[in-house]
Amino acid sequence: MNSRRSLVIVSGGQTGADRAALDFALRHGFAHRGWCPAGRLAEDGRLDDCYRLKETPSPAYAQRTEWNVRDTDGTVIFTLQPELSGGTLLTWKYAQELGKPVLVVVAGQTEAPAKALREFIRQHRIRALNVAGPRASFAPGIGAFVERVLEEALLKKRGQAPARRGGLPA
């Protein structure tokens, strides 16, 4: 597993999975970066400047998605449903096209998600981790799931029992 000093959290800033990853990074001292659409667009308005993201030339979400996959060592996609759709599916497709490692973590279906994420980071020697998944309006509760898994994967000691919060599935 990488230390906090060497792992960079990358995300596009959308509500839900993206924003949860960035908030986690800010709260716990991880470096963060990423691409966001021109105008810092997100479903809840303009993305706050506290997030150190660069704007793509286009306001299209697809360009931001592709560039975040392209500019990282691997992508973790968090989802509450096993079927990917919309921008989440596009993220997976870009990872396939660009030959980048991708891990899909499905709430309640991925056994030991924190352990799976730690192993993914170790196996692929991830230094810049793209974190993706659905926006909050499509998947209420996704943010809490992302934060819980990131906390358990990146902050908890391996032998320690994971904290359970918010009634979300393990």
PDB file of C-alpha atoms in Angstrom:
ATOM      1  CA  MET A   1       0.000   0.000   0.000  1.00  0.00           C
ATOM      2  CA  ASN A   2       1.212   3.501  -0.788  1.00  0.00           C
ATOM      3  CA  SER A   3       1.724   6.060   1.914  1.00  0.00           C
ATOM      4  CA  ARG A   4      -0.260   9.271   2.093  1.00  0.00           C
ATOM      5  CA  ARG A   5       2.735  11.141   0.735  1.00  0.00           C
ATOM      6  CA  SER A   6       2.934   9.111  -2.443  1.00  0.00           C
ATOM      7  CA  LEU A   7      -0.720   8.456  -3.374  1.00  0.00           C
ATOM      8  CA  VAL A   8      -2.539  11.202  -5.246  1.00  0.00           C
ATOM      9  CA  ILE A   9      -6.339  11.145  -5.417  1.00  0.00           C
ATOM     10  CA  VAL A  10      -7.634  12.211  -8.832  1.00  0.00           C
ATOM     11  CA  SER A  11     -11.237  13.002  -9.632  1.00  0.00           C
ATOM     12  CA  GLY A  12     -13.424  15.170 -11.842  1.00  0.00           C
ATOM     13  CA  GLY A  13     -15.321  16.996  -9.108  1.00  0.00           C
ATOM     14  CA  GLN A  14     -18.880  15.902  -9.864  1.00  0.00           C
ATOM     15  CA  THR A  15     -21.198  15.374  -6.889  1.00  0.00           C
ATOM     16  CA  GLY A  16     -21.301  11.857  -5.488  1.00  0.00           C
ATOM     17  CA  ALA A  17     -18.283   9.566  -5.912  1.00  0.00           C
ATOM     18  CA  ASP A  18     -15.961  12.215  -7.364  1.00  0.00           C
ATOM     19  CA  ARG A  19     -16.593  14.827  -4.697  1.00  0.00           C
ATOM     20  CA  ALA A  20     -16.424  12.278  -1.874  1.00  0.00           C
ATOM     21  CA  ALA A  21     -12.932  11.286  -3.022  1.00  0.00           C
ATOM     22  CA  LEU A  22     -11.771  14.892  -3.142  1.00  0.00           C
ATOM     23  CA  ASP A  23     -13.273  15.665   0.277  1.00  0.00           C
ATOM     24  CA  PHE A  24     -11.572  12.553   1.674  1.00  0.00           C
ATOM     25  CA  ALA A  25      -8.222  13.735   0.253  1.00  0.00           C
ATOM     26  CA  LEU A  26      -8.609  17.210   1.744  1.00  0.00           C
ATOM     27  CA  ARG A  27      -9.687  15.889   5.152  1.00  0.00           C
ATOM     28  CA  HIS A  28      -6.898  13.324   5.457  1.00  0.00           C
ATOM     29  CA  GLY A  29      -3.887  15.054   3.923  1.00  0.00           C
ATOM     30  CA  PHE A  30      -3.696  13.287   0.570  1.00  0.00           C
ATOM     31  CA  ALA A  31      -2.629  15.279  -2.455  1.00  0.00           C
ATOM     32  CA  HIS A  32      -5.377  15.638  -5.032  1.00  0.00           C
ATOM     33  CA  ARG A  33      -5.771  16.839  -8.592  1.00  0.00           C
ATOM     34  CA  GLY A  34      -7.746  16.160 -11.725  1.00  0.00           C
ATOM     35  CA  TRP A  35      -9.560  17.617 -14.683  1.00  0.00           C
ATOM     36  CA  CYS A  36     -12.986  19.220 -14.533  1.00  0.00           C
ATOM     37  CA  PRO A  37     -15.121  20.620 -17.355  1.00  0.00           C
ATOM     38  CA  ALA A  38     -14.580  24.212 -18.537  1.00  0.00           C
ATOM     39  CA  GLY A  39     -16.441  26.521 -16.180  1.00  0.00           C
ATOM     40  CA  ARG A  40     -15.839  24.026 -13.331  1.00  0.00           C
ATOM     41  CA  LEU A  41     -19.259  22.510 -14.058  1.00  0.00           C
ATOM     42  CA  ALA A  42     -20.960  20.091 -11.690  1.00  0.00           C
ATOM     43  CA  GLU A  43     -24.598  19.194 -11.165  1.00  0.00           C
ATOM     44  CA  ASP A  44     -24.792  21.468  -8.091  1.00  0.00           C
ATOM     45  CA  GLY A  45     -23.244  24.475  -9.827  1.00  0.00           C
ATOM     46  CA  ARG A  46     -19.690  25.771 -10.086  1.00  0.00           C
ATOM     47  CA  LEU A  47     -17.091  23.551  -8.411  1.00  0.00           C
ATOM     48  CA  ASP A  48     -15.456  25.277  -5.452  1.00  0.00           C
ATOM     49  CA  ASP A  49     -11.879  26.524  -5.870  1.00  0.00           C
ATOM     50  CA  CYS A  50     -10.740  24.516  -2.814  1.00  0.00           C
ATOM     51  CA  TYR A  51     -10.557  21.562  -5.208  1.00  0.00           C
ATOM     52  CA  ARG A  52      -7.279  21.776  -7.125  1.00  0.00           C
ATOM     53  CA  LEU A  53      -8.648  20.749 -10.493  1.00  0.00           C
ATOM     54  CA  LYS A  54      -7.733  22.092 -13.912  1.00  0.00           C
ATOM     55  CA  GLU A  55     -10.397  22.945 -16.454  1.00  0.00           C
ATOM     56  CA  THR A  56     -10.503  21.133 -19.771  1.00  0.00           C
ATOM     57  CA  PRO A  57     -11.018  23.260 -22.897  1.00  0.00           C
ATOM     58  CA  SER A  58     -14.516  21.786 -23.272  1.00  0.00           C
ATOM     59  CA  PRO A  59     -17.511  21.962 -20.931  1.00  0.00           C
ATOM     60  CA  ALA A  60     -18.285  18.345 -21.928  1.00  0.00           C
ATOM     61  CA  TYR A  61     -18.026  15.860 -19.075  1.00  0.00           C
ATOM     62  CA  ALA A  62     -16.630  13.199 -21.441  1.00  0.00           C
ATOM     63  CA  GLN A  63     -13.370  15.068 -22.020  1.00  0.00           C
ATOM     64  CA  ARG A  64     -12.800  15.426 -18.288  1.00  0.00           C
ATOM     65  CA  THR A  65     -13.543  11.732 -17.816  1.00  0.00           C
ATOM     66  CA  GLU A  66     -11.103  10.638 -20.519  1.00  0.00           C
ATOM     67  CA  TRP A  67      -8.314  12.915 -19.335  1.00  0.00           C
ATOM     68  CA  ASN A  68      -8.595  11.730 -15.714  1.00  0.00           C
ATOM     69  CA  VAL A  69      -8.318   8.115 -16.862  1.00  0.00           C
ATOM     70  CA  ARG A  70      -5.461   8.968 -19.228  1.00  0.00           C
ATOM     71  CA  ASP A  71      -3.440  10.898 -16.647  1.00  0.00           C
ATOM     72  CA  THR A  72      -3.527   8.315 -13.837  1.00  0.00           C
ATOM     73  CA  ASP A  73      -2.040   4.908 -13.132  1.00  0.00           C
ATOM     74  CA  GLY A  74      -5.418   3.264 -12.608  1.00  0.00           C
ATOM     75  CA  THR A  75      -9.089   3.877 -11.867  1.00  0.00           C
ATOM     76  CA  VAL A  76     -11.403   2.652  -9.141  1.00  0.00           C
ATOM     77  CA  ILE A  77     -15.091   2.893  -9.983  1.00  0.00           C
ATOM     78  CA  PHE A  78     -17.490   2.869  -7.043  1.00  0.00           C
ATOM     79  CA  THR A  79     -21.107   1.956  -7.678  1.00  0.00           C
ATOM     80  CA  LEU A  80     -24.220   0.961  -5.770  1.00  0.00           C
ATOM     81  CA  GLN A  81     -25.540  -1.120  -8.691  1.00  0.00           C
ATOM     82  CA  PRO A  82     -23.699  -3.830 -10.644  1.00  0.00           C
ATOM     83  CA  GLU A  83     -24.707  -2.353 -14.017  1.00  0.00           C
ATOM     84  CA  LEU A  84     -22.639   0.659 -15.044  1.00  0.00           C
ATOM     85  CA  SER A  85     -24.304   3.460 -16.983  1.00  0.00           C
ATOM     86  CA  GLY A  86     -23.762   7.021 -18.163  1.00  0.00           C
ATOM     87  CA  GLY A  87     -20.463   8.625 -17.243  1.00  0.00           C
ATOM     88  CA  THR A  88     -19.557   5.715 -14.988  1.00  0.00           C
ATOM     89  CA  LEU A  89     -19.757   3.308 -17.925  1.00  0.00           C
ATOM     90  CA  LEU A  90     -17.815   5.800 -20.050  1.00  0.00           C
ATOM     91  CA  THR A  91     -15.040   5.819 -17.447  1.00  0.00           C
ATOM     92  CA  TRP A  92     -14.807   2.017 -17.665  1.00  0.00           C
ATOM     93  CA  LYS A  93     -14.744   2.176 -21.486  1.00  0.00           C
ATOM     94  CA  TYR A  94     -11.947   4.774 -21.506  1.00  0.00           C
ATOM     95  CA  ALA A  95      -9.891   2.622 -19.117  1.00  0.00           C
ATOM     96  CA  GLN A  96     -10.311  -0.325 -21.502  1.00  0.00           C
ATOM     97  CA  GLU A  97      -9.441   1.757 -24.585  1.00  0.00           C
ATOM     98  CA  LEU A  98      -6.373   3.285 -22.936  1.00  0.00           C
ATOM     99  CA  GLY A  99      -5.180  -0.010 -21.438  1.00  0.00           C
ATOM    100  CA  LYS A 100      -5.385   1.317 -17.891  1.00  0.00           C
ATOM    101  CA  PRO A 101      -6.141  -0.933 -14.904  1.00  0.00           C
ATOM    102  CA  VAL A 102      -9.647  -0.517 -13.520  1.00  0.00           C
ATOM    103  CA  LEU A 103     -11.319  -1.901 -10.414  1.00  0.00           C
ATOM    104  CA  VAL A 104     -15.111  -1.824 -10.032  1.00  0.00           C
ATOM    105  CA  VAL A 105     -16.300  -1.840  -6.418  1.00  0.00           C
ATOM    106  CA  VAL A 106     -20.015  -2.638  -6.062  1.00  0.00           C
ATOM    107  CA  ALA A 107     -21.648  -1.919  -2.701  1.00  0.00           C
ATOM    108  CA  GLY A 108     -22.810  -5.135  -1.087  1.00  0.00           C
ATOM    109  CA  GLN A 109     -21.372  -7.312  -3.866  1.00  0.00           C
ATOM    110  CA  THR A 110     -17.632  -6.732  -3.746  1.00  0.00           C
ATOM    111  CA  GLU A 111     -16.206  -8.885  -0.989  1.00  0.00           C
ATOM    112  CA  ALA A 112     -13.935  -6.851   1.304  1.00  0.00           C
ATOM    113  CA  PRO A 113     -13.899  -3.693  -0.852  1.00  0.00           C
ATOM    114  CA  ALA A 114     -11.142  -1.976   1.152  1.00  0.00           C
ATOM    115  CA  LYS A 115      -8.903  -5.018   0.858  1.00  0.00           C
ATOM    116  CA  ALA A 116      -9.636  -5.222  -2.884  1.00  0.00           C
ATOM    117  CA  LEU A 117      -8.684  -1.555  -3.287  1.00  0.00           C
ATOM    118  CA  ARG A 118      -5.468  -1.928  -1.279  1.00  0.00           C
ATOM    119  CA  GLU A 119      -4.488  -4.945  -3.396  1.00  0.00           C
ATOM    120  CA  PHE A 120      -5.330  -3.092  -6.639  1.00  0.00           C
ATOM    121  CA  ILE A 121      -3.125  -0.158  -5.608  1.00  0.00           C
ATOM    122  CA  ARG A 122      -0.282  -2.488  -4.618  1.00  0.00           C
ATOM    123  CA  GLN A 123      -0.516  -4.806  -7.622  1.00  0.00           C
ATOM    124  CA  HIS A 124      -0.582  -1.994 -10.185  1.00  0.00           C
ATOM    125  CA  ARG A 125       1.819   0.280  -8.286  1.00  0.00           C
ATOM    126  CA  ILE A 126      -0.714   3.086  -8.327  1.00  0.00           C
ATOM    127  CA  ARG A 127       0.641   6.503  -7.444  1.00  0.00           C
ATOM    128  CA  ALA A 128      -2.200   8.520  -8.996  1.00  0.00           C
ATOM    129  CA  LEU A 129      -5.597   6.906  -8.411  1.00  0.00           C
ATOM    130  CA  ASN A 130      -8.573   8.078 -10.439  1.00  0.00           C
ATOM    131  CA  VAL A 131     -11.743   7.743  -8.349  1.00  0.00           C
ATOM    132  CA  ALA A 132     -14.995   7.644 -10.292  1.00  0.00           C
ATOM    133  CA  GLY A 133     -18.620   6.650  -9.990  1.00  0.00           C
ATOM    134  CA  PRO A 134     -22.132   8.005 -10.302  1.00  0.00           C
ATOM    135  CA  ARG A 135     -23.220  11.480  -9.344  1.00  0.00           C
ATOM    136  CA  ALA A 136     -25.232  12.001  -6.162  1.00  0.00           C
ATOM    137  CA  SER A 137     -28.566  12.516  -7.930  1.00  0.00           C
ATOM    138  CA  PHE A 138     -28.245   9.113  -9.659  1.00  0.00           C
ATOM    139  CA  ALA A 139     -26.957   7.212  -6.623  1.00  0.00           C
ATOM    140  CA  PRO A 140     -27.932   8.668  -3.245  1.00  0.00           C
ATOM    141  CA  GLY A 141     -25.510   7.307  -0.673  1.00  0.00           C
ATOM    142  CA  ILE A 142     -22.595   6.813  -3.067  1.00  0.00           C
ATOM    143  CA  GLY A 143     -20.511   9.494  -1.347  1.00  0.00           C
ATOM    144  CA  ALA A 144     -20.704   7.805   2.059  1.00  0.00           C
ATOM    145  CA  PHE A 145     -19.790   4.449   0.483  1.00  0.00           C
ATOM    146  CA  VAL A 146     -16.741   5.950  -1.270  1.00  0.00           C
ATOM    147  CA  GLU A 147     -15.525   7.690   1.865  1.00  0.00           C
ATOM    148  CA  ARG A 148     -15.947   4.563   3.997  1.00  0.00           C
ATOM    149  CA  VAL A 149     -14.001   2.354   1.585  1.00  0.00           C
ATOM    150  CA  LEU A 150     -11.241   4.929   1.096  1.00  0.00           C
ATOM    151  CA  GLU A 151     -10.936   5.345   4.860  1.00  0.00           C
ATOM    152  CA  GLU A 152     -10.742   1.602   5.447  1.00  0.00           C
ATOM    153  CA  ALA A 153      -8.343   1.034   2.547  1.00  0.00           C
ATOM    154  CA  LEU A 154      -5.991   3.944   3.068  1.00  0.00           C
ATOM    155  CA  LEU A 155      -6.167   4.857   6.757  1.00  0.00           C
ATOM    156  CA  LYS A 156      -6.925   1.728   8.784  1.00  0.00           C
ATOM    157  CA  LYS A 157      -4.241  -0.722   9.758  1.00  0.00           C
ATOM    158  CA  ARG A 158      -4.664  -4.048   8.024  1.00  0.00           C
ATOM    159  CA  GLY A 159      -5.437  -6.054  11.158  1.00  0.00           C
ATOM    160  CA  GLN A 160      -7.971  -3.583  12.497  1.00  0.00           C
ATOM    161  CA  ALA A 161     -11.698  -4.223  12.171  1.00  0.00           C
ATOM    162  CA  PRO A 162     -13.303  -1.742   9.762  1.00  0.00           C
ATOM    163  CA  ALA A 163     -15.645   0.896  11.109  1.00  0.00           C
ATOM    164  CA  ARG A 164     -19.295   0.509  10.048  1.00  0.00           C
ATOM    165  CA  ARG A 165     -21.157   3.716   9.319  1.00  0.00           C
ATOM    166  CA  GLY A 166     -24.459   4.734   7.876  1.00  0.00           C
ATOM    167  CA  GLY A 167     -25.842   1.234   7.466  1.00  0.00           C
ATOM    168  CA  LEU A 168     -24.144   0.838   4.108  1.00  0.00           C
ATOM    169  CA  PRO A 169     -23.231  -2.633   2.993  1.00  0.00           C
ATOM    170  CA  ALA A 170     -19.661  -3.802   3.464  1.00  0.00           C
TER     171      ALA A 170
END
